[in-house]
mmCIF file of N, CA and C in Angstrom:
data_model
loop_
_atom_site.group_PDB
_atom_site.id
_atom_site.type_symbol
_atom_site.label_atom_id
_atom_site.label_comp_id
_atom_site.label_asym_id
_atom_site.label_seq_id
_atom_site.Cartn_x
_atom_site.Cartn_y
_atom_site.Cartn_z
ATOM 1 N N MET A 2 10.331 -11.919 14.425
ATOM 2 C CA MET A 2 8.735 -11.859 14.638
ATOM 3 C C MET A 2 9.183 -13.234 15.705
ATOM 4 N N THR A 3 9.248 -12.947 17.031
ATOM 5 C CA THR A 3 9.596 -13.747 18.062
ATOM 6 C C THR A 3 7.618 -15.168 18.191
ATOM 7 N N ASP A 4 7.491 -15.717 18.434
ATOM 8 C CA ASP A 4 6.156 -16.592 18.935
ATOM 9 C C ASP A 4 4.715 -15.788 20.145
ATOM 10 N N ASP A 5 5.906 -15.000 20.650
ATOM 11 C CA ASP A 5 4.848 -14.229 21.606
ATOM 12 C C ASP A 5 4.799 -13.342 21.082
ATOM 13 N N ALA A 6 5.035 -12.676 20.439
ATOM 14 C CA ALA A 6 5.950 -10.975 19.447
ATOM 15 C C ALA A 6 3.849 -10.768 18.485
ATOM 16 N N PRO A 7 3.043 -9.982 18.642
ATOM 17 C CA PRO A 7 1.720 -10.185 18.755
ATOM 18 C C PRO A 7 1.626 -9.647 16.664
ATOM 19 N N SER A 8 0.844 -10.686 16.391
ATOM 20 C CA SER A 8 0.962 -10.607 14.835
ATOM 21 C C SER A 8 -0.285 -9.312 15.154
ATOM 22 N N LYS A 9 0.611 -8.798 13.484
ATOM 23 C CA LYS A 9 -0.403 -6.934 12.836
ATOM 24 C C LYS A 9 -1.636 -7.736 12.378
ATOM 25 N N ARG A 10 -1.735 -8.841 12.266
ATOM 26 C CA ARG A 10 -3.383 -9.606 11.045
ATOM 27 C C ARG A 10 -4.006 -9.792 11.968
ATOM 28 N N ALA A 11 -5.810 -9.535 12.096
ATOM 29 C CA ALA A 11 -6.032 -10.243 12.269
ATOM 30 C C ALA A 11 -6.879 -11.702 11.865
ATOM 31 N N GLY A 12 -7.558 -12.633 12.585
ATOM 32 C CA GLY A 12 -8.588 -12.930 12.011
ATOM 33 C C GLY A 12 -7.263 -14.089 11.086
ATOM 34 N N THR A 13 -8.008 -15.719 10.530
ATOM 35 C CA THR A 13 -7.908 -16.220 9.902
ATOM 36 C C THR A 13 -8.017 -16.113 8.487
ATOM 37 N N ARG A 14 -7.530 -16.390 7.025
ATOM 38 C CA ARG A 14 -6.814 -15.712 6.287
ATOM 39 C C ARG A 14 -7.073 -16.849 4.993
ATOM 40 N N ASP A 15 -8.833 -17.222 4.752
ATOM 41 C CA ASP A 15 -8.528 -18.638 3.278
ATOM 42 C C ASP A 15 -8.322 -17.890 2.869
ATOM 43 N N SER A 16 -7.064 -18.996 1.869
ATOM 44 C CA SER A 16 -6.302 -18.816 0.446
ATOM 45 C C SER A 16 -7.069 -19.478 0.026
ATOM 46 N N LEU A 17 -6.832 -19.063 -1.158
ATOM 47 C CA LEU A 17 -8.616 -19.817 -2.699
ATOM 48 C C LEU A 17 -8.252 -18.881 -4.063
ATOM 49 N N PHE A 18 -8.377 -19.146 -4.668
ATOM 50 C CA PHE A 18 -8.084 -18.561 -5.385
ATOM 51 C C PHE A 18 -9.796 -18.134 -6.756
ATOM 52 N N LEU A 19 -10.413 -16.940 -6.552
ATOM 53 C CA LEU A 19 -11.255 -16.840 -7.161
ATOM 54 C C LEU A 19 -11.478 -15.383 -8.270
ATOM 55 N N THR A 20 -12.354 -15.178 -9.148
ATOM 56 C CA THR A 20 -12.355 -13.640 -9.460
ATOM 57 C C THR A 20 -13.174 -13.083 -9.011
ATOM 58 N N ALA A 21 -12.864 -11.512 -8.595
ATOM 59 C CA ALA A 21 -13.804 -10.497 -8.464
ATOM 60 C C ALA A 21 -14.005 -9.445 -9.169
ATOM 61 N N LEU A 22 -14.616 -8.663 -9.751
ATOM 62 C CA LEU A 22 -14.103 -7.000 -10.284
ATOM 63 C C LEU A 22 -13.626 -5.796 -9.517
ATOM 64 N N MET A 23 -13.240 -5.656 -9.336
ATOM 65 C CA MET A 23 -12.532 -4.286 -8.818
ATOM 66 C C MET A 23 -12.597 -3.566 -9.932
ATOM 67 N N ARG A 24 -12.817 -1.524 -8.867
ATOM 68 C CA ARG A 24 -12.315 -1.048 -9.465
ATOM 69 C C ARG A 24 -11.516 0.000 -8.797
ATOM 70 N N LEU A 25 -10.232 0.847 -9.192
ATOM 71 C CA LEU A 25 -9.559 1.516 -8.014
ATOM 72 C C LEU A 25 -9.334 2.514 -8.739
ATOM 73 N N GLY A 26 -9.533 3.795 -7.171
ATOM 74 C CA GLY A 26 -10.110 4.687 -6.994
ATOM 75 C C GLY A 26 -10.313 5.585 -7.646
ATOM 76 N N SER A 27 -10.636 6.246 -9.096
ATOM 77 C CA SER A 27 -11.701 6.759 -9.291
ATOM 78 C C SER A 27 -11.848 6.462 -10.969
ATOM 79 N N GLU A 28 -10.718 4.837 -11.485
ATOM 80 C CA GLU A 28 -11.299 4.741 -12.236
ATOM 81 C C GLU A 28 -12.449 4.293 -12.402
ATOM 82 N N THR A 29 -13.440 4.703 -13.513
ATOM 83 C CA THR A 29 -14.121 4.071 -14.283
ATOM 84 C C THR A 29 -14.833 2.454 -14.680
ATOM 85 N N ARG A 30 -14.165 2.342 -15.217
ATOM 86 C CA ARG A 30 -14.144 0.618 -15.846
ATOM 87 C C ARG A 30 -13.993 -0.100 -14.772
ATOM 88 N N LEU A 31 -14.090 -1.819 -14.209
ATOM 89 C CA LEU A 31 -14.612 -2.982 -12.839
ATOM 90 C C LEU A 31 -13.303 -3.783 -13.783
ATOM 91 N N ARG A 32 -12.450 -3.398 -13.061
ATOM 92 C CA ARG A 32 -11.324 -5.056 -14.343
ATOM 93 C C ARG A 32 -11.317 -6.206 -13.248
ATOM 94 N N GLU A 33 -11.298 -7.060 -14.283
ATOM 95 C CA GLU A 33 -11.294 -8.538 -13.946
ATOM 96 C C GLU A 33 -10.070 -8.986 -13.297
ATOM 97 N N VAL A 34 -9.938 -9.227 -11.219
ATOM 98 C CA VAL A 34 -8.856 -9.447 -11.017
ATOM 99 C C VAL A 34 -9.135 -10.977 -10.085
ATOM 100 N N ARG A 35 -7.392 -11.520 -9.583
ATOM 101 C CA ARG A 35 -7.968 -12.700 -9.177
ATOM 102 C C ARG A 35 -7.874 -12.215 -7.363
ATOM 103 N N VAL A 36 -7.908 -12.939 -7.034
ATOM 104 C CA VAL A 36 -8.339 -12.459 -4.795
ATOM 105 C C VAL A 36 -7.338 -13.757 -4.551
ATOM 106 N N ARG A 37 -6.235 -14.040 -3.604
ATOM 107 C CA ARG A 37 -5.523 -15.110 -3.267
ATOM 108 C C ARG A 37 -6.403 -15.757 -1.811
ATOM 109 N N ASN A 38 -5.886 -14.834 -1.567
ATOM 110 C CA ASN A 38 -6.886 -14.975 0.305
ATOM 111 C C ASN A 38 -7.496 -13.963 0.570
ATOM 112 N N LEU A 39 -8.773 -14.006 1.554
ATOM 113 C CA LEU A 39 -9.379 -13.685 1.503
ATOM 114 C C LEU A 39 -10.125 -13.811 3.634
ATOM 115 N N SER A 40 -10.234 -12.351 3.828
ATOM 116 C CA SER A 40 -10.337 -13.068 5.832
ATOM 117 C C SER A 40 -11.406 -11.521 6.254
ATOM 118 N N GLU A 41 -12.111 -11.749 7.250
ATOM 119 C CA GLU A 41 -13.350 -10.767 7.989
ATOM 120 C C GLU A 41 -12.880 -9.367 7.021
ATOM 121 N N GLY A 42 -11.525 -9.234 7.808
ATOM 122 C CA GLY A 42 -10.713 -7.453 7.835
ATOM 123 C C GLY A 42 -10.283 -6.946 5.496
ATOM 124 N N GLY A 43 -9.845 -7.989 5.405
ATOM 125 C CA GLY A 43 -9.571 -8.148 4.046
ATOM 126 C C GLY A 43 -9.029 -8.588 2.956
ATOM 127 N N LEU A 44 -8.504 -8.964 1.812
ATOM 128 C CA LEU A 44 -8.062 -10.056 0.581
ATOM 129 C C LEU A 44 -6.769 -9.185 -0.152
ATOM 130 N N MET A 45 -6.046 -10.623 -0.419
ATOM 131 C CA MET A 45 -4.894 -9.969 -1.415
ATOM 132 C C MET A 45 -5.731 -10.018 -2.664
ATOM 133 N N VAL A 46 -5.424 -8.437 -3.767
ATOM 134 C CA VAL A 46 -5.351 -9.553 -5.305
ATOM 135 C C VAL A 46 -4.425 -9.741 -6.327
ATOM 136 N N GLU A 47 -4.458 -10.029 -7.122
ATOM 137 C CA GLU A 47 -3.356 -10.403 -8.294
ATOM 138 C C GLU A 47 -3.106 -8.372 -8.890
ATOM 139 N N LEU A 48 -2.384 -8.366 -8.682
ATOM 140 C CA LEU A 48 -2.878 -7.096 -10.087
ATOM 141 C C LEU A 48 -1.545 -5.965 -10.447
ATOM 142 N N ALA A 49 -1.422 -6.199 -11.530
ATOM 143 C CA ALA A 49 -0.299 -5.712 -12.514
ATOM 144 C C ALA A 49 -0.084 -4.404 -12.767
ATOM 145 N N LYS A 50 -0.719 -3.747 -11.754
ATOM 146 C CA LYS A 50 -0.683 -1.840 -11.539
ATOM 147 C C LYS A 50 -0.181 -1.831 -10.282
ATOM 148 N N VAL A 51 0.761 -1.172 -10.310
ATOM 149 C CA VAL A 51 1.161 -0.167 -8.940
ATOM 150 C C VAL A 51 -0.289 0.576 -8.460
ATOM 151 N N ALA A 52 -0.397 0.037 -7.367
ATOM 152 C CA ALA A 52 -1.468 1.453 -6.543
ATOM 153 C C ALA A 52 -1.185 1.840 -5.348
ATOM 154 N N GLU A 53 -1.268 3.105 -5.159
ATOM 155 C CA GLU A 53 -0.854 4.395 -3.828
ATOM 156 C C GLU A 53 -0.977 3.444 -2.487
ATOM 157 N N VAL A 54 -1.095 3.451 -1.470
ATOM 158 C CA VAL A 54 -1.592 2.958 -0.628
ATOM 159 C C VAL A 54 -2.293 3.643 0.381
ATOM 160 N N GLY A 55 -3.567 4.101 0.248
ATOM 161 C CA GLY A 55 -4.622 4.355 0.924
ATOM 162 C C GLY A 55 -5.268 4.675 -0.439
ATOM 163 N N THR A 56 -4.611 4.374 -1.473
ATOM 164 C CA THR A 56 -5.774 4.160 -2.092
ATOM 165 C C THR A 56 -7.228 3.918 -2.192
ATOM 166 N N PRO A 57 -8.768 4.227 -2.567
ATOM 167 C CA PRO A 57 -9.832 3.603 -2.740
ATOM 168 C C PRO A 57 -10.779 2.194 -3.983
ATOM 169 N N VAL A 58 -11.094 1.370 -2.890
ATOM 170 C CA VAL A 58 -10.991 0.296 -3.848
ATOM 171 C C VAL A 58 -12.256 0.087 -4.041
ATOM 172 N N ALA A 59 -13.010 -0.315 -4.360
ATOM 173 C CA ALA A 59 -14.472 -1.152 -4.397
ATOM 174 C C ALA A 59 -14.614 -2.513 -5.125
ATOM 175 N N LEU A 60 -15.578 -2.912 -4.932
ATOM 176 C CA LEU A 60 -15.274 -4.718 -5.635
ATOM 177 C C LEU A 60 -16.771 -5.704 -5.795
ATOM 178 N N GLU A 61 -16.245 -6.330 -6.368
ATOM 179 C CA GLU A 61 -18.031 -7.136 -6.534
ATOM 180 C C GLU A 61 -17.246 -8.596 -5.865
ATOM 181 N N LEU A 62 -17.886 -9.241 -5.567
ATOM 182 C CA LEU A 62 -17.476 -10.306 -4.628
ATOM 183 C C LEU A 62 -18.244 -11.327 -4.880
ATOM 184 N N ARG A 63 -18.164 -12.471 -5.279
ATOM 185 C CA ARG A 63 -18.995 -13.962 -5.913
ATOM 186 C C ARG A 63 -19.624 -13.450 -4.188
ATOM 187 N N GLY A 64 -20.651 -14.811 -3.734
ATOM 188 C CA GLY A 64 -21.778 -14.345 -2.549
ATOM 189 C C GLY A 64 -22.221 -13.301 -1.478
ATOM 190 N N ILE A 65 -20.890 -12.880 -2.392
ATOM 191 C CA ILE A 65 -20.437 -11.729 -0.901
ATOM 192 C C ILE A 65 -21.412 -10.549 -0.932
ATOM 193 N N GLY A 66 -21.100 -9.611 -2.760
ATOM 194 C CA GLY A 66 -21.892 -8.046 -2.944
ATOM 195 C C GLY A 66 -20.704 -7.010 -3.242
ATOM 196 N N ASP A 67 -21.177 -6.260 -2.906
ATOM 197 C CA ASP A 67 -20.259 -5.242 -3.550
ATOM 198 C C ASP A 67 -19.320 -4.379 -1.754
ATOM 199 N N VAL A 68 -18.386 -4.424 -2.071
ATOM 200 C CA VAL A 68 -17.237 -4.478 -1.187
ATOM 201 C C VAL A 68 -16.593 -3.273 -0.572
ATOM 202 N N THR A 69 -16.191 -2.409 -0.453
ATOM 203 C CA THR A 69 -15.423 -1.465 -0.370
ATOM 204 C C THR A 69 -14.044 -0.809 0.417
ATOM 205 N N GLY A 70 -12.727 -0.376 -0.161
ATOM 206 C CA GLY A 70 -11.914 -1.050 1.345
ATOM 207 C C GLY A 70 -10.845 0.432 0.245
ATOM 208 N N LYS A 71 -9.333 0.158 1.408
ATOM 209 C CA LYS A 71 -8.288 1.069 0.941
ATOM 210 C C LYS A 71 -7.223 0.042 0.760
ATOM 211 N N VAL A 72 -6.115 0.650 -0.366
ATOM 212 C CA VAL A 72 -4.514 -0.563 -0.453
ATOM 213 C C VAL A 72 -4.658 -0.498 0.407
ATOM 214 N N ALA A 73 -3.802 -1.480 1.104
ATOM 215 C CA ALA A 73 -2.996 -1.094 2.341
ATOM 216 C C ALA A 73 -1.843 -1.181 2.515
ATOM 217 N N TRP A 74 -1.457 -2.952 1.386
ATOM 218 C CA TRP A 74 0.771 -2.039 0.451
ATOM 219 C C TRP A 74 0.184 -2.696 -1.092
ATOM 220 N N CYS A 75 1.589 -2.671 -1.593
ATOM 221 C CA CYS A 75 1.497 -3.406 -3.018
ATOM 222 C C CYS A 75 2.287 -3.334 -2.883
ATOM 223 N N THR A 76 3.233 -4.916 -3.684
ATOM 224 C CA THR A 76 4.000 -5.340 -3.814
ATOM 225 C C THR A 76 3.976 -5.672 -5.487
ATOM 226 N N ALA A 77 5.305 -6.286 -6.040
ATOM 227 C CA ALA A 77 5.564 -6.804 -7.006
ATOM 228 C C ALA A 77 4.280 -7.804 -8.094
ATOM 229 N N GLY A 78 2.436 -7.178 -8.050
ATOM 230 C CA GLY A 78 1.682 -8.467 -8.836
ATOM 231 C C GLY A 78 0.460 -7.958 -7.985
ATOM 232 N N ARG A 79 0.745 -7.563 -6.635
ATOM 233 C CA ARG A 79 -0.339 -8.107 -5.369
ATOM 234 C C ARG A 79 -0.144 -6.440 -4.985
ATOM 235 N N ILE A 80 -1.986 -6.996 -4.452
ATOM 236 C CA ILE A 80 -2.256 -5.773 -3.507
ATOM 237 C C ILE A 80 -3.025 -6.111 -2.505
ATOM 238 N N GLY A 81 -2.597 -6.043 -1.351
ATOM 239 C CA GLY A 81 -3.351 -5.890 0.235
ATOM 240 C C GLY A 81 -5.038 -4.857 -0.241
ATOM 241 N N ILE A 82 -5.450 -5.067 0.595
ATOM 242 C CA ILE A 82 -6.966 -4.340 1.015
ATOM 243 C C ILE A 82 -7.554 -4.607 1.783
ATOM 244 N N ALA A 83 -7.611 -3.841 3.208
ATOM 245 C CA ALA A 83 -8.037 -3.401 3.829
ATOM 246 C C ALA A 83 -9.488 -2.391 3.689
ATOM 247 N N LEU A 84 -10.349 -4.018 4.163
ATOM 248 C CA LEU A 84 -12.077 -3.324 4.245
ATOM 249 C C LEU A 84 -13.306 -2.259 5.115
ATOM 250 N N ASP A 85 -13.242 -2.053 4.989
ATOM 251 C CA ASP A 85 -14.144 -0.843 5.037
ATOM 252 C C ASP A 85 -14.866 -0.977 6.159
ATOM 253 N N SER A 86 -15.808 -2.436 6.091
ATOM 254 C CA SER A 86 -16.477 -3.157 7.366
ATOM 255 C C SER A 86 -16.258 -4.825 6.586
ATOM 256 N N PRO A 87 -16.322 -5.702 8.022
ATOM 257 C CA PRO A 87 -16.202 -6.536 8.097
ATOM 258 C C PRO A 87 -17.160 -8.090 6.761
ATOM 259 N N ILE A 88 -16.481 -8.621 6.773
ATOM 260 C CA ILE A 88 -17.568 -9.752 5.627
ATOM 261 C C ILE A 88 -17.446 -10.665 6.049
ATOM 262 N N ASP A 89 -17.796 -12.433 5.686
ATOM 263 C CA ASP A 89 -18.288 -13.333 5.535
ATOM 264 C C ASP A 89 -17.316 -14.181 4.913
ATOM 265 N N PRO A 90 -15.942 -14.017 5.013
ATOM 266 C CA PRO A 90 -15.152 -14.473 3.469
ATOM 267 C C PRO A 90 -15.802 -16.287 3.311
ATOM 268 N N LYS A 91 -17.000 -16.727 4.725
ATOM 269 C CA LYS A 91 -17.413 -18.378 3.909
ATOM 270 C C LYS A 91 -18.376 -18.127 3.002
ATOM 271 N N LEU A 92 -18.891 -17.014 2.663
ATOM 272 C CA LEU A 92 -19.783 -17.175 1.508
ATOM 273 C C LEU A 92 -18.590 -17.407 -0.184
ATOM 274 N N ALA A 93 -18.175 -17.310 0.091
ATOM 275 C CA ALA A 93 -17.187 -16.416 -0.965
ATOM 276 C C ALA A 93 -16.834 -18.898 -1.762
ATOM 277 N N ARG A 94 -16.928 -18.901 -0.930
ATOM 278 C CA ARG A 94 -16.677 -20.584 -0.989
ATOM 279 C C ARG A 94 -18.226 -21.393 -1.525
ATOM 280 N N LYS A 95 -19.681 -20.546 -1.555
ATOM 281 C CA LYS A 95 -20.442 -21.173 -1.938
ATOM 282 C C LYS A 95 -20.732 -21.107 -2.894
ATOM 283 N N PRO A 96 -21.091 -22.869 -3.008
ATOM 284 C CA PRO A 96 -21.163 -23.241 -4.440
ATOM 285 C C PRO A 96 -22.189 -22.494 -5.523
ATOM 286 N N VAL A 97 -21.860 -21.797 -6.417
ATOM 287 C CA VAL A 97 -23.071 -21.459 -7.636
ATOM 288 C C VAL A 97 -23.986 -21.573 -8.105
ATOM 289 N N SER A 98 -25.385 -22.013 -7.806
ATOM 290 C CA SER A 98 -26.117 -22.604 -8.244
ATOM 291 C C SER A 98 -27.154 -22.271 -9.550
ATOM 292 N N GLY A 99 -26.582 -23.438 -10.472
ATOM 293 C CA GLY A 99 -27.258 -22.968 -11.728
ATOM 294 C C GLY A 99 -28.600 -22.996 -11.986
ATOM 295 N N ALA A 100 -29.217 -22.407 -12.965
ATOM 296 C CA ALA A 100 -31.090 -22.343 -13.243
ATOM 297 C C ALA A 100 -30.476 -24.142 -14.338
#
């Protein structure tokens, strides 16, 4: 790709390391996953399971809540998810308050 070629990705991505709960496709149980980066329109999670592109995904993200999307790509141990609706990724970085 040349410097003047448009990028396929829109928006900036925050590199981070947080856990989330995720349901993949028709699974009934939530699984814990590690979120490695997060943007307004998508995220990447570590997951050993192979998933088909287009598979629906539901996630519970700390500071954001429930979000849905679809698998955009899948490679060894990682899955890219395109979100159905934009989010504010900065909300996931806010500290969790203790009681």
